Tab-separated table of N, CA and C in Angstrom:
chain	number	residue	atom	x	y	z
A	26	MET	N	8.530	44.041	-48.149
A	26	MET	CA	7.336	44.830	-47.911
A	26	MET	C	6.568	44.988	-49.224
A	27	GLU	N	5.273	44.923	-49.128
A	27	GLU	CA	4.447	45.100	-50.315
A	27	GLU	C	4.517	46.533	-50.814
A	28	ASN	N	4.394	46.667	-52.135
A	28	ASN	CA	4.396	48.015	-52.695
A	28	ASN	C	3.078	48.720	-52.361
A	29	LEU	N	3.056	50.029	-52.538
A	29	LEU	CA	1.897	50.830	-52.173
A	29	LEU	C	0.621	50.407	-52.912
A	30	PRO	N	0.672	50.160	-54.218
A	30	PRO	CA	-0.565	49.715	-54.877
A	30	PRO	C	-1.155	48.450	-54.247
A	31	ARG	N	-0.315	47.501	-53.876
A	31	ARG	CA	-0.817	46.280	-53.229
A	31	ARG	C	-1.429	46.590	-51.864
A	32	ARG	N	-0.826	47.522	-51.141
A	32	ARG	CA	-1.400	47.904	-49.849
A	32	ARG	C	-2.758	48.573	-50.039
A	33	ILE	N	-2.909	49.331	-51.119
A	33	ILE	CA	-4.205	49.966	-51.406
A	33	ILE	C	-5.245	48.900	-51.759
A	34	LEU	N	-4.858	47.914	-52.555
A	34	LEU	CA	-5.778	46.823	-52.884
A	34	LEU	C	-6.234	46.104	-51.613
A	35	LYS	N	-5.294	45.833	-50.726
A	35	LYS	CA	-5.647	45.171	-49.462
A	35	LYS	C	-6.470	46.089	-48.574
A	36	MET	N	-6.222	47.397	-48.645
A	36	MET	CA	-7.001	48.356	-47.873
A	36	MET	C	-8.479	48.216	-48.209
A	37	VAL	N	-8.805	48.082	-49.489
A	37	VAL	CA	-10.205	47.949	-49.899
A	37	VAL	C	-10.799	46.668	-49.311
A	38	GLU	N	-10.029	45.606	-49.289
A	38	GLU	CA	-10.513	44.368	-48.679
A	38	GLU	C	-10.764	44.566	-47.180
A	39	ILE	N	-9.905	45.317	-46.520
A	39	ILE	CA	-10.096	45.612	-45.097
A	39	ILE	C	-11.349	46.458	-44.893
A	40	LEU	N	-11.569	47.429	-45.773
A	40	LEU	CA	-12.796	48.228	-45.682
A	40	LEU	C	-14.027	47.329	-45.787
A	41	HIS	N	-13.985	46.379	-46.696
A	41	HIS	CA	-15.094	45.432	-46.842
A	41	HIS	C	-15.267	44.624	-45.557
A	42	ARG	N	-14.159	44.121	-45.033
A	42	ARG	CA	-14.207	43.328	-43.798
A	42	ARG	C	-14.807	44.143	-42.646
A	43	ASP	N	-14.499	45.425	-42.633
A	43	ASP	CA	-14.994	46.308	-41.572
A	43	ASP	C	-16.419	46.803	-41.828
A	44	GLY	N	-17.041	46.263	-42.861
A	44	GLY	CA	-18.443	46.566	-43.097
A	44	GLY	C	-18.724	47.541	-44.228
A	45	TYR	N	-17.698	48.179	-44.785
A	45	TYR	CA	-17.890	49.154	-45.865
A	45	TYR	C	-17.963	48.421	-47.211
A	46	LYS	N	-18.983	47.638	-47.375
A	46	LYS	CA	-19.118	46.786	-48.556
A	46	LYS	C	-19.601	47.537	-49.789
A	47	ASN	N	-19.929	48.786	-49.641
A	47	ASN	CA	-20.397	49.624	-50.739
A	47	ASN	C	-19.228	50.289	-51.475
A	48	ILE	N	-18.011	50.074	-51.013
A	48	ILE	CA	-16.816	50.693	-51.596
A	48	ILE	C	-16.231	49.764	-52.658
A	49	TYR	N	-15.841	50.313	-53.804
A	49	TYR	CA	-15.220	49.520	-54.875
A	49	TYR	C	-13.901	50.169	-55.281
A	50	ILE	N	-13.084	49.397	-55.989
A	50	ILE	CA	-11.866	49.927	-56.606
A	50	ILE	C	-11.853	49.471	-58.064
A	51	TYR	N	-11.437	50.384	-58.939
A	51	TYR	CA	-11.301	50.103	-60.370
A	51	TYR	C	-9.905	50.583	-60.756
A	52	SER	N	-9.062	49.691	-61.262
A	52	SER	CA	-7.654	50.057	-61.454
A	52	SER	C	-7.109	49.576	-62.790
A	53	GLY	N	-6.049	50.257	-63.220
A	53	GLY	CA	-5.385	49.917	-64.471
A	53	GLY	C	-4.041	50.595	-64.555
A	54	MET	N	-3.515	50.682	-65.756
A	54	MET	CA	-2.194	51.279	-65.967
A	54	MET	C	-2.297	52.498	-66.872
A	55	SER	N	-1.409	53.454	-66.621
A	55	SER	CA	-1.321	54.639	-67.467
A	55	SER	C	-0.828	54.223	-68.853
A	56	PRO	N	-1.014	55.066	-69.867
A	56	PRO	CA	-0.556	54.714	-71.210
A	56	PRO	C	0.942	54.379	-71.276
A	57	SER	N	1.741	55.021	-70.441
A	57	SER	CA	3.181	54.740	-70.446
A	57	SER	C	3.498	53.411	-69.778
A	58	GLY	N	2.578	52.888	-68.974
A	58	GLY	CA	2.817	51.647	-68.254
A	58	GLY	C	3.653	51.840	-67.001
A	59	ILE	N	3.917	53.075	-66.625
A	59	ILE	CA	4.755	53.367	-65.459
A	59	ILE	C	3.913	53.574	-64.204
A	60	HIS	N	2.748	54.172	-64.352
A	60	HIS	CA	1.912	54.501	-63.204
A	60	HIS	C	0.679	53.604	-63.131
A	61	TRP	N	0.384	53.148	-61.927
A	61	TRP	CA	-0.837	52.388	-61.659
A	61	TRP	C	-1.920	53.401	-61.338
A	62	ARG	N	-3.042	53.311	-62.004
A	62	ARG	CA	-4.158	54.231	-61.787
A	62	ARG	C	-5.276	53.500	-61.065
A	63	PHE	N	-5.942	54.234	-60.217
A	63	PHE	CA	-7.049	53.619	-59.508
A	63	PHE	C	-8.089	54.666	-59.150
A	64	SER	N	-9.320	54.210	-59.104
A	64	SER	CA	-10.394	55.034	-58.559
A	64	SER	C	-11.084	54.184	-57.500
A	65	ILE	N	-11.436	54.846	-56.417
A	65	ILE	CA	-12.168	54.210	-55.333
A	65	ILE	C	-13.433	55.033	-55.139
A	66	GLY	N	-14.547	54.356	-55.087
A	66	GLY	CA	-15.805	55.074	-54.944
A	66	GLY	C	-16.863	54.250	-54.261
A	67	ARG	N	-18.052	54.787	-54.263
A	67	ARG	CA	-19.218	54.123	-53.685
A	67	ARG	C	-20.081	53.568	-54.818
A	68	MET	N	-20.526	52.359	-54.654
A	68	MET	CA	-21.457	51.793	-55.627
A	68	MET	C	-22.779	52.534	-55.546
A	69	LYS	N	-23.459	52.590	-56.661
A	69	LYS	CA	-24.821	53.124	-56.703
A	69	LYS	C	-25.706	52.032	-57.259
A	70	SER	N	-26.691	51.645	-56.483
A	70	SER	CA	-27.603	50.560	-56.857
A	70	SER	C	-26.835	49.298	-57.230
A	71	GLY	N	-25.717	49.052	-56.541
A	71	GLY	CA	-24.919	47.857	-56.775
A	71	GLY	C	-24.043	47.926	-57.995
A	72	CYS	N	-23.959	49.072	-58.650
A	72	CYS	CA	-23.226	49.237	-59.907
A	72	CYS	C	-21.918	49.989	-59.688
A	73	TRP	N	-20.868	49.550	-60.348
A	73	TRP	CA	-19.555	50.196	-60.311
A	73	TRP	C	-18.876	50.000	-61.658
A	74	PRO	N	-17.921	50.807	-62.069
A	74	PRO	CA	-17.460	52.034	-61.432
A	74	PRO	C	-18.431	53.187	-61.686
A	75	GLN	N	-18.301	54.198	-60.888
A	75	GLN	CA	-19.111	55.408	-61.008
A	75	GLN	C	-18.185	56.583	-61.347
A	76	ASN	N	-18.728	57.636	-61.921
A	76	ASN	CA	-17.919	58.810	-62.267
A	76	ASN	C	-17.689	59.751	-61.094
A	77	ASP	N	-18.472	59.631	-60.047
A	77	ASP	CA	-18.279	60.504	-58.887
A	77	ASP	C	-17.563	59.741	-57.767
A	78	TYR	N	-16.367	59.290	-58.069
A	78	TYR	CA	-15.553	58.521	-57.138
A	78	TYR	C	-15.038	59.390	-55.992
A	79	LEU	N	-14.589	58.724	-54.937
A	79	LEU	CA	-13.983	59.419	-53.804
A	79	LEU	C	-12.577	59.892	-54.152
A	80	VAL	N	-11.817	59.027	-54.803
A	80	VAL	CA	-10.441	59.359	-55.153
A	80	VAL	C	-10.097	58.725	-56.495
A	81	PHE	N	-9.365	59.475	-57.286
A	81	PHE	CA	-8.752	58.964	-58.512
A	81	PHE	C	-7.308	59.389	-58.440
A	82	SER	N	-6.398	58.444	-58.584
A	82	SER	CA	-4.987	58.790	-58.451
A	82	SER	C	-4.147	57.894	-59.344
A	83	SER	N	-2.890	58.275	-59.467
A	83	SER	CA	-1.922	57.558	-60.271
A	83	SER	C	-0.610	57.537	-59.488
A	84	ILE	N	-0.083	56.339	-59.245
A	84	ILE	CA	1.137	56.217	-58.451
A	84	ILE	C	2.064	55.160	-59.040
A	85	LYS	N	3.307	55.207	-58.603
A	85	LYS	CA	4.273	54.148	-58.913
A	85	LYS	C	4.246	53.156	-57.751
A	86	ASP	N	5.299	52.357	-57.611
A	86	ASP	CA	5.359	51.380	-56.524
A	86	ASP	C	5.287	52.034	-55.152
A	87	GLU	N	5.813	53.220	-55.037
A	87	GLU	CA	5.765	53.971	-53.787
A	87	GLU	C	5.276	55.377	-54.091
A	88	GLY	N	4.922	56.098	-53.080
A	88	GLY	CA	4.443	57.451	-53.275
A	88	GLY	C	3.594	57.874	-52.103
A	89	VAL	N	2.765	58.860	-52.343
A	89	VAL	CA	1.897	59.372	-51.295
A	89	VAL	C	0.452	59.259	-51.758
A	90	VAL	N	-0.420	59.191	-50.781
A	90	VAL	CA	-1.851	59.218	-51.045
A	90	VAL	C	-2.431	60.371	-50.246
A	91	GLU	N	-3.472	60.977	-50.762
A	91	GLU	CA	-4.003	62.182	-50.140
A	91	GLU	C	-4.657	61.926	-48.793
A	92	TRP	N	-5.108	60.712	-48.529
A	92	TRP	CA	-5.858	60.440	-47.314
A	92	TRP	C	-5.011	59.968	-46.139
A	93	SER	N	-3.703	59.744	-46.346
A	93	SER	CA	-2.901	59.206	-45.249
A	93	SER	C	-1.433	59.578	-45.398
A	94	GLU	N	-0.901	60.284	-44.427
A	94	GLU	CA	0.534	60.571	-44.434
A	94	GLU	C	1.333	59.301	-44.186
A	95	ASP	N	0.767	58.390	-43.406
A	95	ASP	CA	1.397	57.112	-43.092
A	95	ASP	C	0.781	56.054	-43.999
A	96	ASN	N	1.580	55.492	-44.884
A	96	ASN	CA	1.060	54.430	-45.755
A	96	ASN	C	1.818	53.129	-45.524
A	97	SER	N	2.237	52.919	-44.282
A	97	SER	CA	3.068	51.773	-43.936
A	97	SER	C	2.345	50.439	-43.989
A	98	SER	N	1.035	50.454	-43.846
A	98	SER	CA	0.292	49.193	-43.891
A	98	SER	C	-1.109	49.442	-44.450
A	99	ALA	N	-1.714	48.368	-44.916
A	99	ALA	CA	-3.082	48.449	-45.429
A	99	ALA	C	-4.050	48.825	-44.313
A	100	GLU	N	-3.782	48.372	-43.115
A	100	GLU	CA	-4.649	48.681	-41.976
A	100	GLU	C	-4.643	50.173	-41.670
A	101	VAL	N	-3.454	50.790	-41.673
A	101	VAL	CA	-3.344	52.231	-41.424
A	101	VAL	C	-4.027	53.000	-42.553
A	102	LEU	N	-3.807	52.575	-43.792
A	102	LEU	CA	-4.457	53.228	-44.925
A	102	LEU	C	-5.979	53.173	-44.778
A	103	ALA	N	-6.509	52.016	-44.383
A	103	ALA	CA	-7.962	51.859	-44.247
A	103	ALA	C	-8.515	52.772	-43.154
A	104	LYS	N	-7.848	52.794	-42.025
A	104	LYS	CA	-8.302	53.643	-40.909
A	104	LYS	C	-8.331	55.105	-41.335
A	105	ASN	N	-7.277	55.558	-41.993
A	105	ASN	CA	-7.194	56.948	-42.417
A	105	ASN	C	-8.151	57.258	-43.568
A	106	PHE	N	-8.418	56.272	-44.429
A	106	PHE	CA	-9.368	56.454	-45.526
A	106	PHE	C	-10.766	56.721	-44.966
A	107	VAL	N	-11.177	55.916	-43.999
A	107	VAL	CA	-12.495	56.079	-43.372
A	107	VAL	C	-12.620	57.472	-42.778
A	108	SER	N	-11.585	57.905	-42.087
A	108	SER	CA	-11.613	59.214	-41.429
A	108	SER	C	-11.599	60.353	-42.456
A	109	TYR	N	-10.687	60.289	-43.415
A	109	TYR	CA	-10.513	61.361	-44.390
A	109	TYR	C	-11.757	61.562	-45.249
A	110	TYR	N	-12.359	60.467	-45.698
A	110	TYR	CA	-13.515	60.563	-46.591
A	110	TYR	C	-14.848	60.503	-45.849
A	111	GLY	N	-14.783	60.437	-44.533
A	111	GLY	CA	-16.000	60.477	-43.733
A	111	GLY	C	-16.963	59.345	-44.028
A	112	LEU	N	-16.424	58.129	-44.210
A	112	LEU	CA	-17.312	56.997	-44.448
A	112	LEU	C	-18.217	56.815	-43.242
A	113	ASN	N	-19.452	56.426	-43.513
A	113	ASN	CA	-20.429	56.300	-42.429
A	113	ASN	C	-21.295	55.073	-42.644
A	114	SER	N	-22.355	54.972	-41.880
A	114	SER	CA	-23.213	53.786	-41.935
A	114	SER	C	-23.842	53.581	-43.316
A	115	ASP	N	-24.040	54.648	-44.085
A	115	ASP	CA	-24.580	54.493	-45.444
A	115	ASP	C	-23.630	53.687	-46.325
A	116	ASP	N	-22.340	53.794	-46.048
A	116	ASP	CA	-21.347	53.060	-46.826
A	116	ASP	C	-21.274	51.595	-46.410
A	117	LYS	N	-21.989	51.259	-45.352
A	117	LYS	CA	-22.033	49.874	-44.899
A	117	LYS	C	-23.246	49.139	-45.450
A	118	VAL	N	-24.041	49.824	-46.246
A	118	VAL	CA	-25.177	49.184	-46.896
A	118	VAL	C	-24.650	48.456	-48.128
A	119	ALA	N	-24.808	47.153	-48.146
A	119	ALA	CA	-24.286	46.359	-49.256
A	119	ALA	C	-25.293	46.346	-50.397
A	120	PHE	N	-25.098	47.222	-51.373
A	120	PHE	CA	-25.965	47.239	-52.543
A	120	PHE	C	-25.693	46.054	-53.454
A	121	ASN	N	-24.516	45.481	-53.304
A	121	ASN	CA	-24.119	44.350	-54.127
A	121	ASN	C	-23.394	43.363	-53.216
A	122	ALA	N	-24.137	42.467	-52.612
A	122	ALA	CA	-23.594	41.573	-51.588
A	122	ALA	C	-22.491	40.658	-52.110
A	123	ASN	N	-22.442	40.410	-53.409
A	123	ASN	CA	-21.439	39.485	-53.942
A	123	ASN	C	-20.124	40.160	-54.332
A	124	TYR	N	-20.111	41.483	-54.465
A	124	TYR	CA	-18.895	42.157	-54.904
A	124	TYR	C	-17.739	41.906	-53.956
A	125	HIS	N	-17.925	42.084	-52.656
A	125	HIS	CA	-16.802	41.944	-51.729
A	125	HIS	C	-16.270	40.514	-51.698
A	126	ILE	N	-17.124	39.525	-51.926
A	126	ILE	CA	-16.668	38.134	-51.996
A	126	ILE	C	-15.822	37.935	-53.249
A	127	TRP	N	-16.323	38.421	-54.383
A	127	TRP	CA	-15.591	38.344	-55.644
A	127	TRP	C	-14.234	39.032	-55.516
A	128	TYR	N	-14.226	40.220	-54.916
A	128	TYR	CA	-12.995	40.986	-54.782
A	128	TYR	C	-11.970	40.259	-53.909
A	129	SER	N	-12.410	39.715	-52.815
A	129	SER	CA	-11.512	38.993	-51.919
A	129	SER	C	-10.897	37.780	-52.623
A	130	GLU	N	-11.706	37.057	-53.378
A	130	GLU	CA	-11.196	35.907	-54.140
A	130	GLU	C	-10.220	36.360	-55.217
A	131	LEU	N	-10.492	37.494	-55.822
A	131	LEU	CA	-9.618	38.048	-56.853
A	131	LEU	C	-8.227	38.340	-56.289
A	132	LEU	N	-8.163	38.925	-55.112
A	132	LEU	CA	-6.862	39.234	-54.509
A	132	LEU	C	-6.041	37.973	-54.256
A	133	LYS	N	-6.699	36.868	-54.006
A	133	LYS	CA	-5.992	35.607	-53.730
A	133	LYS	C	-5.275	35.068	-54.956
A	134	ILE	N	-5.738	35.413	-56.159
A	134	ILE	CA	-5.097	34.871	-57.364
A	134	ILE	C	-3.923	35.727	-57.844
A	135	LEU	N	-3.796	36.942	-57.310
A	135	LEU	CA	-2.688	37.802	-57.709
A	135	LEU	C	-1.383	37.281	-57.124
A	136	LYS	N	-0.327	37.349	-57.918
A	136	LYS	CA	0.996	36.954	-57.433
A	136	LYS	C	1.548	38.030	-56.518
A	137	ASN	N	2.623	37.731	-55.822
A	137	ASN	CA	3.265	38.666	-54.912
A	137	ASN	C	3.578	39.992	-55.621
A	138	ASN	N	3.056	41.082	-55.095
A	138	ASN	CA	3.233	42.437	-55.628
A	138	ASN	C	2.694	42.632	-57.043
A	139	GLU	N	1.845	41.711	-57.521
A	139	GLU	CA	1.194	41.901	-58.815
A	139	GLU	C	0.086	42.932	-58.658
A	140	LEU	N	-0.012	43.818	-59.624
A	140	LEU	CA	-1.035	44.854	-59.587
A	140	LEU	C	-2.301	44.362	-60.269
A	141	LEU	N	-3.411	44.868	-59.828
A	141	LEU	CA	-4.694	44.563	-60.446
A	141	LEU	C	-4.879	45.533	-61.611
A	142	VAL	N	-4.900	45.000	-62.837
A	142	VAL	CA	-4.949	45.830	-64.041
A	142	VAL	C	-6.166	45.429	-64.870
A	143	PHE	N	-7.241	46.213	-64.732
A	143	PHE	CA	-8.459	45.985	-65.509
A	143	PHE	C	-8.395	46.681	-66.861
A	144	TYR	N	-7.565	47.732	-66.972
A	144	TYR	CA	-7.471	48.455	-68.243
A	144	TYR	C	-6.038	48.947	-68.453
A	145	ALA	N	-5.657	49.004	-69.717
A	145	ALA	CA	-4.330	49.481	-70.112
A	145	ALA	C	-4.344	49.697	-71.621
A	146	ASP	N	-3.336	50.400	-72.125
A	146	ASP	CA	-3.203	50.602	-73.565
A	146	ASP	C	-2.471	49.442	-74.232
A	147	TYR	N	-2.222	48.414	-73.475
A	147	TYR	CA	-1.574	47.196	-73.953
A	147	TYR	C	-2.329	46.034	-73.311
A	148	ASP	N	-1.767	44.859	-73.309
A	148	ASP	CA	-2.440	43.706	-72.728
A	148	ASP	C	-2.840	43.994	-71.284
A	149	ASP	N	-4.134	43.990	-71.034
A	149	ASP	CA	-4.643	44.225	-69.675
A	149	ASP	C	-4.977	42.854	-69.071
A	150	PRO	N	-4.113	42.361	-68.208
A	150	PRO	CA	-4.194	40.970	-67.764
A	150	PRO	C	-5.434	40.575	-66.970
A	151	HIS	N	-6.183	41.519	-66.451
A	151	HIS	CA	-7.315	41.151	-65.611
A	151	HIS	C	-8.670	41.613	-66.147
A	152	SER	N	-8.703	42.201	-67.328
A	152	SER	CA	-9.979	42.701	-67.854
A	152	SER	C	-11.003	41.579	-68.042
A	153	TYR	N	-10.537	40.377	-68.353
A	153	TYR	CA	-11.467	39.263	-68.553
A	153	TYR	C	-12.260	38.954	-67.279
A	154	LEU	N	-11.694	39.299	-66.125
A	154	LEU	CA	-12.363	39.036	-64.849
A	154	LEU	C	-13.601	39.916	-64.659
A	155	LEU	N	-13.649	41.022	-65.377
A	155	LEU	CA	-14.797	41.916	-65.254
A	155	LEU	C	-16.079	41.273	-65.791
A	156	LYS	N	-15.913	40.289	-66.665
A	156	LYS	CA	-17.072	39.581	-67.209
A	156	LYS	C	-17.866	38.902	-66.085
A	157	TYR	N	-17.169	38.531	-65.015
A	157	TYR	CA	-17.798	37.834	-63.888
A	157	TYR	C	-17.948	38.733	-62.666
A	158	ALA	N	-17.626	40.004	-62.807
A	158	ALA	CA	-17.629	40.928	-61.665
A	158	ALA	C	-19.052	41.345	-61.306
A	159	PRO	N	-19.488	41.031	-60.100
A	159	PRO	CA	-20.826	41.440	-59.669
A	159	PRO	C	-20.979	42.962	-59.693
A	160	GLY	N	-21.940	43.443	-60.446
A	160	GLY	CA	-22.234	44.875	-60.485
A	160	GLY	C	-21.405	45.702	-61.434
A	161	PHE	N	-20.478	45.086	-62.174
A	161	PHE	CA	-19.674	45.886	-63.105
A	161	PHE	C	-20.583	46.405	-64.207
A	162	CYS	N	-20.625	47.729	-64.352
A	162	CYS	CA	-21.555	48.338	-65.302
A	162	CYS	C	-20.831	49.030	-66.446
A	163	GLY	N	-19.632	48.585	-66.744
A	163	GLY	CA	-18.909	49.136	-67.874
A	163	GLY	C	-17.865	50.144	-67.476
A	164	LYS	N	-17.030	50.433	-68.406
A	164	LYS	CA	-15.911	51.342	-68.181
A	164	LYS	C	-16.401	52.715	-67.735
A	165	SER	N	-15.757	53.227	-66.701
A	165	SER	CA	-16.047	54.576	-66.215
A	165	SER	C	-15.362	55.576	-67.132
A	166	SER	N	-16.059	56.635	-67.498
A	166	SER	CA	-15.447	57.630	-68.390
A	166	SER	C	-14.868	58.781	-67.605
């Protein structure tokens, strides 16, 4: 079974598939390298990450997320995310039509249970990909 961070990454892809193309994820590792950190938010004018994200959290391979008691699959996480955060038709407006394509291709290059790490206090294996990321507007503070 995939670890929780991988299910969250796939959840975002499912949200995109279901039309919520305005949703982004920005992820990395805590300074200790033990916890995977992520923020999920709405793009503004096609730009991400934003400081007013929907969720910012830090988890290990397993754990809990605030939007879903059941985290057994990416599909369940996506369904509960939409409900918990009240995503609506405004979130289906694609401010950056290429982001979801880029993101989907990015997930294909990750190895089994590999985490997406754009930032870390050590070698961040995926930060170079941000150079080609549609709408990436710099590190969120």
